[in-house]
């Protein structure tokens, strides 16, 4: 559960300057986990380390880095259960207290925690050391490019001197994805307290029952809140199953609407206020759980999600997705949690008339989901499974040992995000190879698809975001609840020829028209360099980008089965260096500092005239 402060729980947030040292091979020999070098640097946490100092090593190599902080927990926390929580450390982490390993974690986008009661004494200082490893390879998510081939353009591998230089350079940490591998303690580190007998988890499933009305008796809606509270105790004489519990349903105004004294059950509310995406009212209720000395209020919304008859129904009405794929990315902080930027981004989404985004290509910091719950922004929540492809030469499902890890990530992501009303669909991953080894792809993703449905208590729709490919060979995309297409007609292919791009899109859409599925475009876009202008459809100009969206959107509007458009990308963002990436990826509709490009004004005028519901009906 997200750490909160209230009358029974406290939080120490360990943001600020930490001691920092990249490991140059000495860490093991010199026992940095217990004796941190005195000649270290200082770095800010939470933030990626890569852009904090003018040191080339920070941006390039595969490396382990060490962080250290001396911490004292206040004496008044004595007697409480103490938990050390990392919201995310990229990519892999090992944690030590006074030199003793206390936990480790694989993957850079989900939280992990460990109880430290008894290990540390309130009132006495202890050394907290964290090792973060930025390795990306065939076992990691996102996936590393072990083949060492250029991700962008050609690497002239036929030139002997280039081949030799690559051999001389040796193994490097190349991404198999298009965003910078920003690493380190990217999200908050906290020590939080709970009483010894505590609320360990809350699961909420809001259902809506409709009683058809008669002319003299209008239709009635009943909200049924199915809930499950998990209680635990570290006190050996207490059986948490025997503890009395109080579960209360609270209105936004703070009124108790109904209550129960069982740890699982249902609460009923007549004519509930539904959670509606912006500009509707994203009304939030609270489920307040009290057990012994512990208390936790989980906010939630009453809304339903369902795919039916080629439509995506939100609260029973056909919803149209307008928005973006985006990144957690900003100057200096890298992928570090940035609540100020989140507020700005949501404000820009409102300004432009968008209602949704996809957390491409990994689960975002929890603060963003909490904000979207409040601001009525709809999220497609994606795992970090990006880059499952080996250039078509090898079957990635055979050479990458990732399936069990992928399942673990789905489990952890859904456990973390299951109660958010803003999350309406799960994306199991982005752009895997589904074309070259279609049967392997089908087996792999079908198993995960079933697993994802099984994991989600709210049973939201599940998808897999598919790469531009020979869609006739792809067997799995067409079986998803919503077909999500990333397409770059008019950019990476048919470059500069928007007429041909529209023709090609229509050819492909004829294919999808035949499949009995709702379809949305989850990526389409082109690079536009801010301030670069032209009148004759020149690529990289702001005009080309605006025309690209205008022309393609006209085509999408003709297809009733298309349930949404998400542009790539919300804002320009950092990537590795490459001949196709001048200072990063420039497909943003906003610049990296969040200034609108010309296309932003076109999209604003378009989206302000597209309602959330019934656009195509
Ligand atoms: C894609 C990827 C995205 C890239 C984008 C691009 O298909 O999903 O991560 O950034 O294309 O700009 O090439």
XYZ file of C-alpha atoms and ligand atoms in Angstrom:
630
model
C 0.000 0.000 0.000
C 1.112 3.547 -0.679
C 2.671 4.980 2.506
C 0.459 7.565 4.134
C 0.688 9.601 7.307
C -2.206 9.697 9.713
C -2.800 9.361 13.430
C -1.513 5.781 13.484
C 1.247 5.898 10.853
C 4.293 8.132 10.469
C 6.742 8.666 7.611
C 10.373 9.746 7.439
C 11.122 10.716 3.898
C 14.788 10.338 3.030
C 14.961 12.850 0.164
C 17.964 15.123 -0.078
C 21.689 14.770 -0.611
C 23.170 11.287 -0.323
C 26.807 10.206 -0.531
C 27.467 8.722 -3.957
C 30.220 6.705 -5.647
C 30.273 4.901 -8.991
C 31.937 1.538 -8.517
C 35.243 1.525 -10.400
C 35.934 -2.039 -9.308
C 36.859 -1.217 -5.713
C 33.464 -1.579 -4.041
C 33.806 -5.261 -3.131
C 37.465 -5.121 -2.118
C 36.981 -2.061 0.022
C 33.612 -3.196 1.450
C 31.685 -0.105 0.454
C 28.478 -1.661 1.768
C 29.832 -1.212 5.300
C 32.623 1.372 4.887
C 31.559 4.058 2.495
C 34.507 5.922 0.947
C 35.068 9.311 2.539
C 36.105 10.983 -0.725
C 32.634 10.487 -2.216
C 30.434 12.908 -4.109
C 27.025 14.184 -3.083
C 23.996 13.550 -5.274
C 20.325 14.364 -4.969
C 17.750 11.661 -4.236
C 15.210 10.989 -5.678
C 16.515 11.552 -9.189
C 18.528 9.692 -11.791
C 22.244 10.167 -11.285
C 23.050 10.444 -14.997
C 22.680 14.187 -15.555
C 23.606 15.435 -12.097
C 27.336 15.795 -12.714
C 29.571 16.585 -15.673
C 31.074 13.133 -15.839
C 30.806 11.101 -19.055
C 30.821 7.814 -17.166
C 27.494 8.711 -15.592
C 25.808 8.700 -18.970
C 27.398 5.835 -20.770
C 28.722 2.699 -19.202
C 27.288 -0.314 -17.609
C 27.969 0.273 -13.972
C 27.104 -0.215 -10.372
C 26.785 2.849 -8.197
C 26.625 3.135 -4.434
C 24.559 5.518 -2.346
C 24.930 6.085 1.362
C 23.113 8.037 4.033
C 23.356 8.068 7.781
C 19.885 7.873 9.251
C 18.464 8.269 12.750
C 14.882 7.327 13.403
C 13.379 9.569 16.088
C 13.003 8.010 19.512
C 9.268 8.643 19.552
C 8.863 5.931 16.868
C 10.035 3.359 19.427
C 7.510 0.531 19.797
C 6.191 0.946 16.246
C 6.748 -1.433 13.387
C 9.339 0.141 11.064
C 9.407 -0.431 7.310
C 12.034 0.742 4.851
C 10.431 1.361 1.465
C 11.943 2.183 -1.922
C 9.390 3.421 -4.438
C 11.809 2.463 -7.255
C 15.527 1.980 -7.795
C 16.707 1.427 -11.366
C 17.450 -1.093 -12.519
C 18.458 -3.579 -9.828
C 19.178 -2.821 -6.206
C 20.782 -4.253 -3.083
C 20.262 -2.589 0.287
C 22.500 -2.769 3.369
C 22.066 -1.563 6.925
C 25.348 -1.185 8.789
C 26.907 -3.447 6.168
C 24.319 -6.180 6.503
C 22.275 -7.060 3.385
C 18.585 -6.448 4.169
C 16.906 -6.716 0.789
C 17.414 -6.688 -2.941
C 15.169 -6.085 -5.906
C 15.174 -6.664 -9.642
C 13.605 -4.016 -11.878
C 13.522 -0.259 -11.761
C 9.868 0.756 -11.755
C 8.045 -0.886 -8.869
C 8.318 -0.508 -5.097
C 9.939 -2.888 -2.656
C 10.169 -2.791 1.112
C 11.527 -4.614 4.109
C 10.701 -4.503 7.782
C 13.575 -3.122 9.854
C 12.059 -3.197 13.353
C 14.714 -4.581 15.683
C 17.454 -4.149 13.074
C 17.754 -0.475 13.918
C 17.165 1.280 17.218
C 15.141 4.508 17.226
C 17.432 7.245 18.530
C 20.618 5.602 17.225
C 22.255 6.413 13.891
C 22.724 3.679 11.307
C 24.308 3.487 7.853
C 21.961 2.920 4.954
C 23.768 1.887 1.761
C 22.159 1.159 -1.583
C 23.784 -0.399 -4.613
C 22.058 0.351 -7.932
C 22.988 -1.526 -11.084
C 22.030 -0.094 -14.490
C 22.571 -3.306 -16.456
C 20.144 -3.998 -19.267
C 20.317 -7.322 -21.050
C 18.186 -10.205 -22.261
C 16.984 -10.881 -18.732
C 16.009 -7.324 -17.837
C 13.002 -5.083 -18.471
C 13.462 -2.904 -20.380
C 15.441 -5.326 -22.531
C 19.086 -4.665 -23.365
C 20.560 -5.076 -26.809
C 23.047 -7.896 -26.276
C 23.541 -8.170 -30.041
C 25.288 -4.792 -29.897
C 23.750 -3.674 -33.190
C 22.956 -0.009 -33.719
C 19.488 0.788 -32.479
C 19.147 3.766 -34.819
C 20.206 3.442 -38.436
C 23.074 1.349 -39.732
C 26.248 0.539 -37.827
C 28.292 -0.171 -40.979
C 29.096 -3.624 -39.648
C 30.498 -4.601 -43.087
C 33.388 -2.116 -42.699
C 36.361 -4.014 -41.220
C 37.605 -1.075 -39.150
C 34.146 -0.604 -37.634
C 33.962 -4.282 -36.795
C 37.370 -4.132 -35.163
C 36.530 -0.992 -33.243
C 33.434 -2.693 -31.863
C 35.467 -5.657 -30.768
C 38.001 -3.309 -29.176
C 35.261 -1.418 -27.364
C 33.872 -4.662 -25.911
C 30.617 -5.095 -24.121
C 28.550 -1.979 -23.520
C 25.148 -1.416 -22.005
C 23.051 -0.822 -25.110
C 19.297 -0.391 -24.843
C 16.852 -2.251 -27.072
C 14.437 0.644 -26.631
C 14.174 4.319 -27.440
C 14.600 6.156 -24.162
C 17.602 6.973 -22.051
C 18.444 4.325 -19.454
C 18.097 6.777 -16.570
C 19.106 4.973 -13.372
C 19.681 5.299 -9.656
C 17.306 5.981 -6.782
C 14.637 7.422 -9.047
C 11.777 7.567 -6.555
C 11.289 8.301 -2.865
C 12.915 6.363 -0.061
C 10.912 6.340 3.142
C 10.814 4.733 6.513
C 7.216 4.421 7.580
C 5.659 3.117 10.736
C 2.608 1.037 11.495
C 1.330 -0.367 14.759
C 2.360 -3.998 15.402
C -1.028 -5.215 14.299
C -1.586 -3.570 10.976
C -3.549 -3.316 7.770
C -1.413 -5.023 5.161
C -3.598 -4.620 2.085
C -6.972 -3.371 0.904
C -8.631 -4.511 -2.316
C -11.637 -2.685 -3.695
C -13.919 -3.750 -6.521
C -16.670 -1.227 -7.256
C -19.669 -2.652 -9.098
C -22.694 -0.875 -10.437
C -26.137 -2.418 -10.621
C -28.879 -0.795 -12.612
C -32.548 -1.399 -11.931
C -34.506 -0.506 -15.065
C -37.047 2.195 -14.379
C -40.679 2.675 -15.325
C -42.085 6.008 -16.495
C -43.250 6.742 -12.960
C -40.120 5.319 -11.332
C -36.802 6.338 -12.962
C -33.871 3.946 -13.407
C -31.956 3.306 -10.189
C -28.245 2.752 -9.820
C -26.784 0.909 -6.876
C -23.084 0.921 -6.116
C -21.812 -2.306 -4.599
C -18.365 -1.949 -3.093
C -16.755 -5.341 -2.744
C -13.743 -5.145 -0.471
C -11.135 -7.303 1.170
C -8.880 -6.197 4.026
C -5.733 -8.162 4.867
C -4.551 -7.820 8.450
C -1.231 -8.913 9.908
C 0.492 -8.791 13.246
C 4.058 -9.083 14.423
C 2.791 -9.559 17.967
C 2.904 -13.341 18.590
C -0.035 -13.283 20.995
C -2.358 -11.610 18.516
C -4.274 -13.515 15.864
C -5.089 -10.867 13.256
C -8.015 -13.006 12.081
C -9.639 -12.437 15.471
C -9.117 -8.670 15.551
C -12.222 -6.511 15.338
C -12.240 -4.368 12.234
C -14.314 -1.408 11.134
C -14.738 -0.639 7.434
C -16.443 2.638 6.561
C -17.511 4.087 3.247
C -16.896 7.830 3.284
C -18.140 10.499 0.900
C -15.790 13.129 -0.541
C -17.331 15.500 1.968
C -16.257 13.242 4.839
C -19.644 11.749 5.713
C -19.844 8.067 6.727
C -22.312 6.510 4.275
C -22.237 2.906 5.441
C -20.032 0.580 7.424
C -19.251 -3.015 8.215
C -17.303 -4.981 10.784
C -16.053 -7.845 8.665
C -12.652 -7.876 6.923
C -14.257 -8.758 3.602
C -17.690 -8.123 2.241
C -19.791 -5.611 0.389
C -20.993 -2.109 1.128
C -23.959 -0.777 -0.754
C -24.721 2.765 -1.791
C -27.829 3.917 -3.626
C -27.383 6.307 -6.557
C -23.639 6.733 -6.108
C -21.724 9.568 -7.743
C -19.656 7.950 -10.449
C -15.998 8.641 -11.190
C -16.038 10.440 -14.527
C -13.033 11.443 -16.631
C -12.294 15.142 -16.960
C -14.125 17.421 -17.737
C -16.625 15.277 -15.808
C -16.354 14.994 -12.037
C -13.761 12.399 -10.945
C -15.584 11.841 -7.663
C -13.626 9.861 -5.074
C -14.987 7.966 -2.107
C -12.865 6.741 0.753
C -12.781 3.297 2.331
C -11.592 3.869 5.881
C -10.363 0.759 7.647
C -9.730 0.750 11.389
C -8.224 -2.210 13.172
C -6.838 -1.925 16.689
C -4.488 1.047 16.644
C -4.108 1.083 12.871
C -6.088 3.076 10.377
C -5.815 3.498 6.603
C -8.087 5.280 4.147
C -7.932 4.147 0.546
C -9.538 6.494 -1.947
C -11.364 4.950 -4.864
C -13.893 5.809 -7.523
C -17.027 4.031 -8.585
C -16.747 3.407 -12.296
C -17.091 0.433 -14.558
C -14.964 -0.613 -17.522
C -15.928 -3.125 -20.160
C -15.187 -3.967 -23.779
C -18.347 -4.831 -25.676
C -19.385 -4.810 -29.336
C -16.165 -3.134 -30.502
C -16.611 -0.369 -27.949
C -14.741 0.559 -24.793
C -17.457 1.229 -22.233
C -16.728 3.448 -19.259
C -19.694 3.640 -16.927
C -21.641 1.845 -19.635
C -20.987 4.524 -22.292
C -18.667 4.255 -25.339
C -15.485 6.131 -24.431
C -13.052 7.730 -26.895
C -9.383 7.929 -25.861
C -7.709 11.261 -26.699
C -4.171 11.704 -25.493
C -0.613 10.539 -25.638
C 2.084 8.086 -24.869
C 4.526 9.861 -22.631
C 7.660 9.350 -20.564
C 8.877 10.125 -17.091
C 11.642 12.385 -18.329
C 12.972 15.841 -17.611
C 16.117 17.894 -17.597
C 18.651 17.081 -14.877
C 16.294 14.856 -12.857
C 16.134 12.267 -15.631
C 13.476 9.751 -14.652
C 13.349 10.987 -11.044
C 9.895 11.410 -9.548
C 8.785 14.942 -10.282
C 5.463 15.904 -8.758
C 5.786 19.479 -9.922
C 6.123 18.264 -13.492
C 3.204 15.865 -13.003
C 0.987 18.796 -12.041
C 2.155 20.718 -15.098
C 1.648 17.745 -17.421
C -1.871 17.108 -16.201
C -2.625 20.788 -16.578
C -1.372 20.623 -20.174
C -3.504 17.531 -20.801
C -6.535 19.504 -19.632
C -5.478 22.501 -21.724
C -5.190 20.466 -24.895
C -8.474 18.633 -24.284
C -6.916 15.183 -23.760
C -8.483 12.625 -21.448
C -5.873 9.861 -21.249
C -2.303 8.626 -21.566
C -0.365 5.375 -21.591
C 2.433 4.955 -19.058
C 4.808 4.098 -21.873
C 6.964 2.108 -21.275
C 6.870 1.217 -17.564
C 4.726 1.786 -14.473
C 5.060 5.411 -13.381
C 5.604 6.744 -9.873
C 2.577 6.177 -7.652
C 2.063 9.911 -7.159
C 1.024 10.245 -10.814
C -1.814 7.717 -10.470
C -3.048 9.428 -7.318
C -3.089 12.718 -9.180
C -4.886 11.211 -12.185
C -7.546 9.733 -9.880
C -8.211 13.264 -8.664
C -7.899 14.994 -12.022
C -9.948 12.515 -14.034
C -7.221 11.415 -16.430
C -7.568 7.877 -17.747
C -4.469 5.656 -17.734
C -3.411 2.618 -19.725
C -0.915 1.081 -17.310
C 2.081 -0.559 -18.975
C 4.762 -2.939 -17.706
C 8.441 -2.247 -18.555
C 8.399 -5.160 -21.027
C 9.760 -3.200 -23.970
C 12.366 -4.429 -26.438
C 11.406 -8.128 -26.686
C 12.804 -8.458 -30.191
C 16.062 -9.622 -31.707
C 16.003 -7.884 -35.054
C 13.962 -10.698 -36.585
C 17.063 -12.916 -36.618
C 16.369 -14.971 -33.523
C 13.239 -15.969 -31.647
C 13.284 -13.599 -28.631
C 10.979 -15.911 -26.705
C 13.579 -18.657 -27.026
C 16.686 -16.617 -26.251
C 15.358 -14.292 -23.543
C 14.658 -15.941 -20.179
C 11.959 -13.446 -19.207
C 8.597 -15.131 -18.791
C 8.665 -15.772 -15.042
C 10.032 -12.321 -14.393
C 7.339 -10.821 -16.626
C 4.693 -12.597 -14.571
C 6.212 -11.298 -11.369
C 6.104 -7.757 -12.728
C 2.472 -8.084 -13.760
C 1.667 -9.366 -10.285
C 3.487 -6.509 -8.553
C 2.124 -3.827 -10.860
C -1.463 -4.972 -10.466
C -1.030 -5.352 -6.698
C 0.209 -1.746 -6.603
C -2.316 -0.149 -8.981
C -5.422 -2.341 -8.669
C -7.597 0.164 -6.793
C -7.003 3.218 -8.977
C -10.112 4.321 -10.852
C -7.872 6.103 -13.379
C -6.388 2.778 -14.523
C -8.779 1.358 -17.111
C -6.611 -1.091 -19.040
C -3.376 -3.066 -18.571
C -0.749 -3.092 -21.262
C 1.436 -6.177 -20.864
C 4.207 -4.649 -22.955
C 5.283 -2.544 -25.889
C 6.253 -3.621 -29.400
C 7.546 -7.149 -28.978
C 8.334 -9.262 -32.013
C 4.959 -10.705 -33.003
C 5.660 -11.055 -36.695
C 8.808 -13.116 -37.209
C 7.969 -15.879 -34.755
C 4.192 -15.575 -34.628
C 3.546 -18.930 -32.923
C 6.092 -18.332 -30.142
C 4.704 -14.847 -29.699
C 1.179 -16.205 -29.475
C 2.076 -18.783 -26.838
C 4.025 -16.321 -24.734
C 1.522 -13.469 -24.763
C -1.595 -15.576 -24.600
C -0.415 -17.140 -21.357
C 0.317 -13.695 -19.924
C -3.023 -12.362 -21.143
C -4.890 -15.075 -19.237
C -2.654 -14.500 -16.226
C -3.282 -10.733 -16.212
C -7.041 -11.242 -16.276
C -6.711 -13.715 -13.451
C -4.634 -11.276 -11.357
C -6.867 -8.226 -11.589
C -9.693 -8.185 -9.026
C -11.493 -5.620 -11.228
C -10.820 -7.672 -14.368
C -10.011 -4.683 -16.568
C -9.372 -5.107 -20.300
C -5.893 -6.324 -21.226
C -3.817 -5.402 -24.225
C -0.394 -5.643 -25.813
C 0.838 -2.661 -27.786
C 1.918 -3.818 -31.204
C 4.757 -2.625 -33.400
C 4.417 -1.600 -37.033
C 4.686 -4.968 -38.738
C 3.173 -7.349 -41.212
C -0.107 -7.446 -39.324
C -1.337 -10.352 -41.415
C 1.330 -12.582 -39.828
C 0.788 -11.344 -36.287
C -1.462 -13.860 -34.526
C -1.639 -12.388 -31.037
C -2.533 -8.694 -31.426
C -5.918 -9.526 -32.892
C -6.806 -11.549 -29.781
C -6.353 -8.678 -27.328
C -9.380 -7.022 -25.712
C -8.436 -3.816 -27.516
C -6.113 -3.842 -30.528
C -3.462 -1.194 -29.857
C -1.437 -0.119 -32.879
C 1.819 1.843 -33.050
C 2.189 3.054 -36.625
C 4.580 5.435 -38.364
C 3.240 5.659 -41.922
C 4.505 8.982 -43.243
C 7.544 8.962 -40.998
C 9.737 5.858 -40.791
C 8.153 4.621 -44.000
C 6.565 6.603 -46.855
C 8.617 9.382 -45.347
C 7.414 12.832 -46.224
C 4.528 11.505 -48.334
C 1.370 12.020 -46.328
C -0.923 11.113 -49.215
C 0.699 7.702 -49.467
C 0.658 7.452 -45.673
C -3.128 7.952 -45.619
C -3.478 5.380 -48.384
C -1.409 2.873 -46.415
C -3.271 3.484 -43.174
C -6.539 2.843 -44.978
C -5.235 -0.393 -46.440
C -4.298 -1.554 -42.965
C -7.555 -0.337 -41.430
C -9.469 -2.380 -43.998
C -7.753 -5.390 -42.450
C -8.709 -4.382 -38.919
C -12.258 -3.588 -39.995
C -12.598 -7.335 -40.641
C -11.461 -8.308 -37.152
C -14.167 -8.113 -34.557
C -12.250 -5.902 -32.101
C -12.116 -2.290 -30.997
C -8.929 -0.672 -32.273
C -6.987 2.319 -31.049
C -3.804 3.914 -32.220
C -1.431 4.083 -29.275
C 1.442 5.686 -31.193
C 1.645 7.744 -34.347
C 3.832 10.735 -34.790
C 6.824 12.410 -36.343
C 9.801 14.415 -35.150
C 9.385 18.181 -35.265
C 12.238 20.416 -34.246
C 10.838 23.362 -32.342
C 11.171 26.529 -34.405
C 11.819 24.683 -37.666
C 9.264 25.828 -40.232
C 8.385 25.208 -43.871
C 5.448 25.506 -46.241
C 5.873 22.512 -48.521
C 5.441 19.607 -46.164
C 9.095 19.299 -45.172
C 9.797 16.649 -42.566
C 10.999 17.827 -39.149
C 9.035 21.083 -39.416
C 6.283 21.989 -37.005
C 3.929 22.303 -39.988
C 4.628 18.725 -41.095
C 3.786 17.472 -37.627
C 0.528 19.452 -37.482
C -0.478 18.279 -40.995
C 0.445 14.705 -40.130
C -2.070 14.660 -37.294
C -4.718 16.588 -39.221
C -4.603 14.278 -42.237
C -4.460 11.004 -40.338
C -7.147 12.005 -37.869
C -9.498 12.650 -40.801
C -9.003 9.012 -41.803
C -9.512 7.678 -38.262
C -12.766 9.615 -38.004
C -14.196 7.544 -40.853
C -13.807 4.277 -38.892
C -16.412 3.552 -36.238
C -14.360 0.720 -34.685
C -11.503 3.103 -33.802
C -11.957 3.966 -30.181
C -9.077 6.322 -29.625
C -5.972 8.180 -30.678
C -2.866 8.619 -28.586
C -0.099 10.623 -30.205
C 3.560 9.816 -29.816
C 4.668 11.601 -27.812
C 3.444 14.056 -25.225
C 6.825 15.806 -24.937
C 10.322 15.522 -26.430
C 12.512 13.224 -24.361
C 16.049 11.981 -23.800
C 17.402 8.915 -25.628
C 20.817 7.397 -26.279
C 22.900 9.120 -28.931
C 22.185 8.142 -32.506
C 21.988 9.641 -35.961
C 18.191 9.740 -35.770
C 18.087 11.404 -32.375
C 19.260 15.022 -32.464
C 19.386 15.810 -28.748
C 16.799 13.116 -28.084
C 13.455 12.157 -29.571
C 11.623 15.185 -30.986
C 8.203 13.641 -31.549
C 6.792 15.620 -28.657
C 3.704 17.697 -29.245
C 5.294 19.733 -26.478
C 9.014 20.393 -26.174
C 10.937 18.848 -23.331
C 10.421 22.055 -21.335
C 6.677 21.825 -22.134
C 6.211 24.548 -24.737
C 3.513 23.727 -27.305
C 4.531 23.061 -30.907
C 2.173 23.977 -33.745
C 0.520 20.527 -33.612
C -0.532 21.192 -30.018
C -2.820 23.976 -31.204
C -4.327 21.759 -33.901
C -4.931 18.939 -31.394
C -6.472 21.364 -28.919
C -8.986 22.598 -31.473
C -9.764 19.013 -32.486
C -10.019 17.434 -29.049
C -12.055 20.226 -27.524
C -14.741 19.178 -29.991
C -14.540 15.463 -29.258
C -16.625 14.453 -26.241
C -15.472 11.647 -23.946
C -18.515 9.581 -24.880
C -20.468 8.604 -27.982
C -18.004 10.227 -30.379
C -18.505 7.542 -32.974
C -22.128 6.697 -32.281
C 8.033 3.364 -31.105
C 8.295 3.076 -29.681
C 8.695 4.307 -28.912
C 9.640 5.157 -29.742
C 8.925 5.575 -31.004
C 9.803 6.428 -31.920
O 7.422 2.602 -31.803
O 7.239 2.427 -29.038
O 9.310 3.909 -27.722
O 10.123 6.257 -29.068
O 8.522 4.454 -31.706
O 9.825 7.625 -31.780
O 10.489 5.850 -32.755
